[in-house]
Amino acid sequence: MKFLLSKGLTNNDAVDFEAIWGVLASSLHEIHSKNASNLSFEELYRNAYKLVLKKKGENLYNRVKEFEEQWLNDEVRTHIVSVLSPSLLVDTSGPSATTSTTEKRVAGEKLLKALKQAWEDHNLCMNMTTDVLMYMDRVYCADNRKPSIFTAAMGQFRDYVLGTPLPDHENMTLAMILYAVILDQIQMERDGDQIDTALIRSCIYMLEGLYETEEEDEATKLYLTSFEPEFLAASRDFYKSEGKSRLRETDAGSYCTHTKRRLNEEQDRCRSTLSPLTSGKIREVIEEEMIRVNIKDVIDLPGSGVKYMLDNDRISELEMIYDLISRVDPKKVELRNSVQRRIFELGTEVNKAAQVIAQAPPSKLTKADGEKPDGESHAPVEKPVNQQTAAAIKWVDDVLRLKEKYDNVLNTAFQSDQGLQTAFSRSFTDFINAFDRSSEYLSLFFDENMKKGIKGKTENEVDNLLDKGITLLRYIQDKDMFERYYKKHLSRRLLMKRTVSMDAERQMISKMKMEVGNTFTQRIEAMFKDMAVSEDLSSNFKTHVSRLGDPDPKRAEMEVYVLTSTMWPLEAMGSSFKEGEGQSTCIFPSSVERIKQGFEKFYLDKHSGRQLRWQANMGTADIRAYFPQSKSKVKTRELNVSTYMMVILLLFNDLEPGASLTCEEIQAKTNIPLHDLTRNLQSLAVAPKTRVLIKEPMSKDIKLDDRFSFNENFNSQFNKIKIGVVSSGNRVENIEERKETEKKNNDSRGNIIEAAVVRIMKQRKSLSHQQLITEVITQLGPRFKPDVNMIKKRIESLIEREYLERKEDADLPAYSYLA
């Protein structure tokens, strides 16, 4: 409102304060009684202006406050007290035994409506009063640092309406009853009842508009200082109790669902009913009482906790668990521990299952290669060599399935959490390395897939398969052990021409190089280089022979692989070759011996000073055999056999029909080691579909006096027949072979550790014992986990050989490098 002041009033003009106040007081009464329509606000303003101008501002200010105090006490407060239900005065902490929820809600709403109306009326009246007393606020209040009349009246409403003790209840105020009613209404809503949220919101506005002091600092709002603490305390008690009861009565998934619903409800309540200022605080209450306090019990609940969720693919429930624990623990320790524990348990089960299968008696479906050899070259399915190999492949497949399952959990339920990903990796590393055959089994997995698993797959599918295998390699700590097995299996694939795709082989090497470094793949790459050089060498030898013009039309063609002995695994050369022992030289038929000697001359002419050592146990041969008594029209068959088989079969060309040789005679004529001879004779004379020779007496075992003759009646529906060697394929090592492999690997590790020690000491010149141990472990960790005792022994050995010396004057054990 704008008021125009009449001119001419001077300081000398006297005013009658009481008369003017009488007019103002009467007008204020009319305003508070809602009868202000006939009042002249301009005249009222002029009267107040006169009083202030005549230095009566203090009297006017105090009289207005006295009027408001009397009005609030006699009219407003009296009316509100009159609507109070006795049930509200008796019990302010929830429905009593004699009061129903409905009665409680109605009584509470009645009080809220009365307070809402009183507050709105008081605000309206004080706004109109402020217009009348505008000059007093601007001059007297400002000059004397008094709160405006509006601010003072708000404080009076706080003190005389809300803060004064009730008649006959000196320990109770309207504010206390108001807070209890609002809390009671909120509790009803939490229990599922409908309440008047707009009505409560109006009373909350009132509490937000009242302050503890006349300075009206935001932090002193009555809502924040009085109501909110009670609301949070009551909510804490409620959620503490509800958390315990829910934990007893519901499953983990339901608990999480309910907790999330409570969080959303409270946020909605703060937006629509209470104040956004409380949103974060009530969230913290729920997070503390329902999540932080109970989350471990929820995670470990038998039959419904995280273990159950993981086993039954409850992704949505796991997602809720992750969301809840993320609110109270950035590291998610309890969730991490639970999942890690389950991964290790399942991984241990996979390990035990593989051991059980490997140790079980062979079943009819998993006979050894010699009992059911590759009889026909067109056989539709190539089965695993034996039961142990099948167990190895199954172990890797099971681990990969487990990895795929938990990768899905990590990415979908746990939002690719980096901390959990690290924990998952640690669990896989633990159970994979707890299995002493993990390196061997993973190598066999690659071997089987390179031989047949990738057949018919697209480039992307092959790449995906290799990536899965490389992922497991990442977990294996003893990568040097894996390298030993991989080289062994790779050598057989290459030499036996059993690899499906050389591109896939090279792709695998490239992936391994990226994962574990160049040192790991150097020797493997050298093996491929030997194969490539050998192909060129065989081609050049063939050209050389053609230039010589050999007149023999029956001359055999020979393809030779020249292998660098230091790059190829010695164990791949067969059981007849052992490190530190000489290898017995196979006696070849004269026709083959002549070609062999021709190649030696051709090679040594180009590479003088080198030595060739023939590995007959690793070769193959294609020979044509004539069976005169065969039932089929075509009497000739093409046989694909091992080199040893070729040598054995060619012996029978020099015998009369029906003549025979004993096992002992065959060995004398060929010089084939007895173990290899036995395996090859079993394939030629015992296997049902490839009995090219007849054994007497007929039995599976081979004895030195058993006799063998050529089977002229041999018959097969195939013209080309592949005769496999008993147990010639890759298989899991037995205990003795395993010990031998570990011994060789430990010897190799010793040399690597020595090299690392010398390399470190040469660079550092002097180091303490502990520092040297730590640096060696750090350097070799990516390749294998060095044994501390082995490091100590190698240090002692280097001291004895005068590469290092102990420092006598050092406080702690230390070493110096000797140039």
Short mmCIF file of C-alpha atoms in Angstrom, two decimals, residues 93-288:
data_model
loop_
_atom_site.label_atom_id
_atom_site.label_comp_id
_atom_site.label_asym_id
_atom_site.label_seq_id
_atom_site.Cartn_x
_atom_site.Cartn_y
_atom_site.Cartn_z
CA SER A 93 3.89 -41.52 21.21
CA GLY A 94 1.46 -43.59 19.17
CA PRO A 95 -2.04 -45.08 19.30
CA SER A 96 -3.03 -46.04 22.83
CA ALA A 97 -4.89 -49.12 23.90
CA THR A 98 -8.15 -47.18 24.01
CA THR A 99 -7.63 -45.09 20.86
CA SER A 100 -7.94 -46.49 17.36
CA THR A 101 -5.71 -45.38 14.52
CA THR A 102 -8.64 -43.64 12.87
CA GLU A 103 -9.54 -41.73 16.04
CA LYS A 104 -5.93 -40.78 16.49
CA ARG A 105 -5.68 -39.54 12.92
CA VAL A 106 -8.90 -37.51 13.17
CA ALA A 107 -7.84 -35.90 16.46
CA GLY A 108 -4.45 -35.08 15.03
CA GLU A 109 -5.86 -33.59 11.85
CA LYS A 110 -8.23 -31.43 13.89
CA LEU A 111 -5.30 -29.91 15.78
CA LEU A 112 -3.27 -29.47 12.58
CA LYS A 113 -6.14 -27.67 10.89
CA ALA A 114 -6.57 -25.33 13.87
CA LEU A 115 -2.85 -24.51 13.93
CA LYS A 116 -2.75 -24.10 10.16
CA GLN A 117 -5.67 -21.64 10.28
CA ALA A 118 -4.24 -19.74 13.24
CA TRP A 119 -0.85 -19.42 11.53
CA GLU A 120 -2.31 -18.25 8.24
CA ASP A 121 -4.58 -15.73 10.06
CA HIS A 122 -1.66 -14.45 12.12
CA ASN A 123 0.47 -13.98 8.99
CA LEU A 124 -2.34 -12.18 7.16
CA CYS A 125 -3.09 -9.87 10.10
CA MET A 126 0.57 -9.07 10.68
CA ASN A 127 1.07 -8.26 7.02
CA MET A 128 -1.79 -5.74 7.24
CA THR A 129 -0.44 -4.40 10.55
CA THR A 130 3.00 -4.04 9.03
CA ASP A 131 1.51 -1.84 6.30
CA VAL A 132 0.01 0.42 8.94
CA LEU A 133 3.21 0.58 10.97
CA MET A 134 5.57 0.79 8.00
CA TYR A 135 7.01 4.16 9.10
CA MET A 136 7.68 2.82 12.60
CA ASP A 137 9.60 -0.14 11.16
CA ARG A 138 11.59 2.10 8.85
CA VAL A 139 12.49 4.76 11.42
CA TYR A 140 12.12 3.63 15.02
CA CYS A 141 13.03 -0.07 14.56
CA ALA A 142 15.91 0.68 12.24
CA ASP A 143 17.34 3.45 14.44
CA ASN A 144 17.04 1.42 17.63
CA ARG A 145 18.00 -1.95 16.11
CA LYS A 146 14.71 -3.49 17.03
CA PRO A 147 13.23 -6.35 15.05
CA SER A 148 10.40 -5.34 12.75
CA ILE A 149 6.93 -5.65 14.20
CA PHE A 150 6.29 -8.60 11.87
CA THR A 151 9.38 -10.41 13.12
CA ALA A 152 8.49 -9.65 16.73
CA ALA A 153 4.94 -10.93 16.21
CA MET A 154 6.26 -14.17 14.70
CA GLY A 155 8.37 -14.66 17.82
CA GLN A 156 5.31 -14.02 19.95
CA PHE A 157 3.39 -16.70 18.06
CA ARG A 158 6.26 -19.09 18.77
CA ASP A 159 6.35 -18.20 22.47
CA TYR A 160 2.68 -17.69 23.41
CA VAL A 161 0.99 -20.20 21.10
CA LEU A 162 3.52 -22.99 20.67
CA GLY A 163 5.86 -22.54 23.60
CA THR A 164 3.69 -21.82 26.65
CA PRO A 165 2.79 -24.79 28.92
CA LEU A 166 -0.82 -25.97 28.65
CA PRO A 167 -3.31 -25.54 31.48
CA ASP A 168 -3.19 -28.54 33.82
CA HIS A 169 -0.23 -29.91 31.82
CA GLU A 170 2.73 -27.77 32.81
CA ASN A 171 5.22 -30.20 31.27
CA MET A 172 3.53 -30.10 27.88
CA THR A 173 3.33 -27.41 25.19
CA LEU A 174 1.41 -27.14 21.95
CA ALA A 175 4.72 -27.51 20.08
CA MET A 176 5.33 -30.86 21.77
CA ILE A 177 1.86 -32.05 20.88
CA LEU A 178 2.28 -30.74 17.31
CA TYR A 179 5.54 -32.65 16.85
CA ALA A 180 4.02 -35.80 18.29
CA VAL A 181 0.97 -35.53 16.02
CA ILE A 182 3.12 -35.05 12.89
CA LEU A 183 5.33 -37.97 13.87
CA ASP A 184 2.26 -40.05 14.57
CA GLN A 185 0.79 -39.18 11.18
CA ILE A 186 4.09 -40.08 9.47
CA GLN A 187 4.13 -43.39 11.32
CA MET A 188 0.61 -44.10 10.10
CA GLU A 189 1.74 -43.45 6.54
CA ARG A 190 4.73 -45.77 7.02
CA ASP A 191 2.28 -48.43 8.18
CA GLY A 192 0.26 -48.05 4.98
CA ASP A 193 -2.50 -45.63 6.04
CA GLN A 194 -3.57 -42.56 4.08
CA ILE A 195 -2.88 -39.16 5.66
CA ASP A 196 -3.41 -35.52 4.71
CA THR A 197 0.10 -34.68 3.53
CA ALA A 198 -0.87 -31.16 2.40
CA LEU A 199 -2.12 -30.35 5.91
CA ILE A 200 1.13 -31.54 7.46
CA ARG A 201 3.09 -29.61 4.88
CA SER A 202 1.29 -26.40 5.91
CA CYS A 203 2.33 -26.92 9.53
CA ILE A 204 5.89 -27.65 8.41
CA TYR A 205 5.84 -24.32 6.54
CA MET A 206 4.89 -22.71 9.86
CA LEU A 207 7.88 -24.34 11.61
CA GLU A 208 10.17 -23.25 8.76
CA GLY A 209 8.86 -19.68 9.17
CA LEU A 210 9.58 -19.50 12.89
CA TYR A 211 13.06 -19.01 14.36
CA GLU A 212 14.62 -19.54 17.76
CA THR A 213 15.89 -15.94 17.85
CA GLU A 214 14.85 -12.59 16.41
CA GLU A 215 17.97 -12.55 14.19
CA GLU A 216 16.22 -15.17 12.04
CA ASP A 217 19.38 -17.08 11.14
CA GLU A 218 18.58 -19.95 8.74
CA ALA A 219 20.21 -22.46 11.08
CA THR A 220 17.82 -21.44 13.90
CA LYS A 221 14.61 -22.35 12.12
CA LEU A 222 12.26 -24.06 14.53
CA TYR A 223 11.94 -26.90 12.03
CA LEU A 224 15.67 -27.58 12.17
CA THR A 225 16.25 -27.01 15.89
CA SER A 226 13.17 -28.65 17.37
CA PHE A 227 11.15 -30.81 15.02
CA GLU A 228 13.82 -32.37 12.79
CA PRO A 229 15.89 -33.84 15.67
CA GLU A 230 12.74 -35.49 17.06
CA PHE A 231 11.79 -36.76 13.61
CA LEU A 232 15.26 -38.23 13.03
CA ALA A 233 15.39 -39.79 16.52
CA ALA A 234 11.95 -41.37 16.10
CA SER A 235 12.89 -42.57 12.61
CA ARG A 236 16.13 -44.08 13.92
CA ASP A 237 14.23 -46.06 16.56
CA PHE A 238 11.68 -47.18 13.99
CA TYR A 239 14.19 -48.32 11.38
CA LYS A 240 16.40 -50.00 13.97
CA SER A 241 13.42 -52.05 15.09
CA GLU A 242 12.17 -52.67 11.56
CA GLY A 243 15.62 -53.76 10.40
CA LYS A 244 15.82 -56.42 13.09
CA SER A 245 12.29 -57.69 12.53
CA ARG A 246 12.70 -57.81 8.74
CA LEU A 247 15.96 -59.68 9.14
CA ARG A 248 14.16 -62.31 11.21
CA GLU A 249 11.04 -62.60 9.10
CA THR A 250 12.06 -62.14 5.44
CA ASP A 251 14.66 -63.35 2.97
CA ALA A 252 17.60 -61.29 1.74
CA GLY A 253 15.97 -60.25 -1.53
CA SER A 254 12.82 -59.05 0.21
CA TYR A 255 14.90 -57.18 2.78
CA CYS A 256 16.77 -55.33 0.03
CA THR A 257 13.56 -54.55 -1.85
CA HIS A 258 11.94 -53.21 1.31
CA THR A 259 14.98 -51.11 2.22
CA LYS A 260 15.07 -49.53 -1.23
CA ARG A 261 11.35 -48.82 -0.97
CA ARG A 262 11.85 -47.14 2.40
CA LEU A 263 14.65 -44.99 0.98
CA ASN A 264 12.42 -43.86 -1.89
CA GLU A 265 9.45 -43.28 0.43
CA GLU A 266 11.46 -41.04 2.74
CA GLN A 267 12.83 -39.03 -0.17
CA ASP A 268 9.29 -38.55 -1.48
CA ARG A 269 8.11 -37.62 2.01
CA CYS A 270 10.79 -34.95 2.30
CA ARG A 271 9.79 -33.51 -1.06
CA SER A 272 6.02 -33.53 -0.53
CA THR A 273 5.37 -33.51 3.23
CA LEU A 274 8.37 -32.37 5.23
CA SER A 275 11.34 -30.35 3.96
CA PRO A 276 14.06 -31.06 1.38
CA LEU A 277 16.49 -29.99 4.12
CA THR A 278 15.87 -33.34 5.84
CA SER A 279 16.35 -35.51 2.75
CA GLY A 280 20.04 -36.29 3.24
CA LYS A 281 19.70 -36.74 7.00
CA ILE A 282 16.87 -39.27 6.91
CA ARG A 283 18.71 -41.14 4.16
CA GLU A 284 21.71 -41.43 6.46
CA VAL A 285 19.47 -42.78 9.23
CA ILE A 286 18.13 -45.58 7.00
CA GLU A 287 21.57 -46.32 5.61
CA GLU A 288 22.94 -46.65 9.13
#
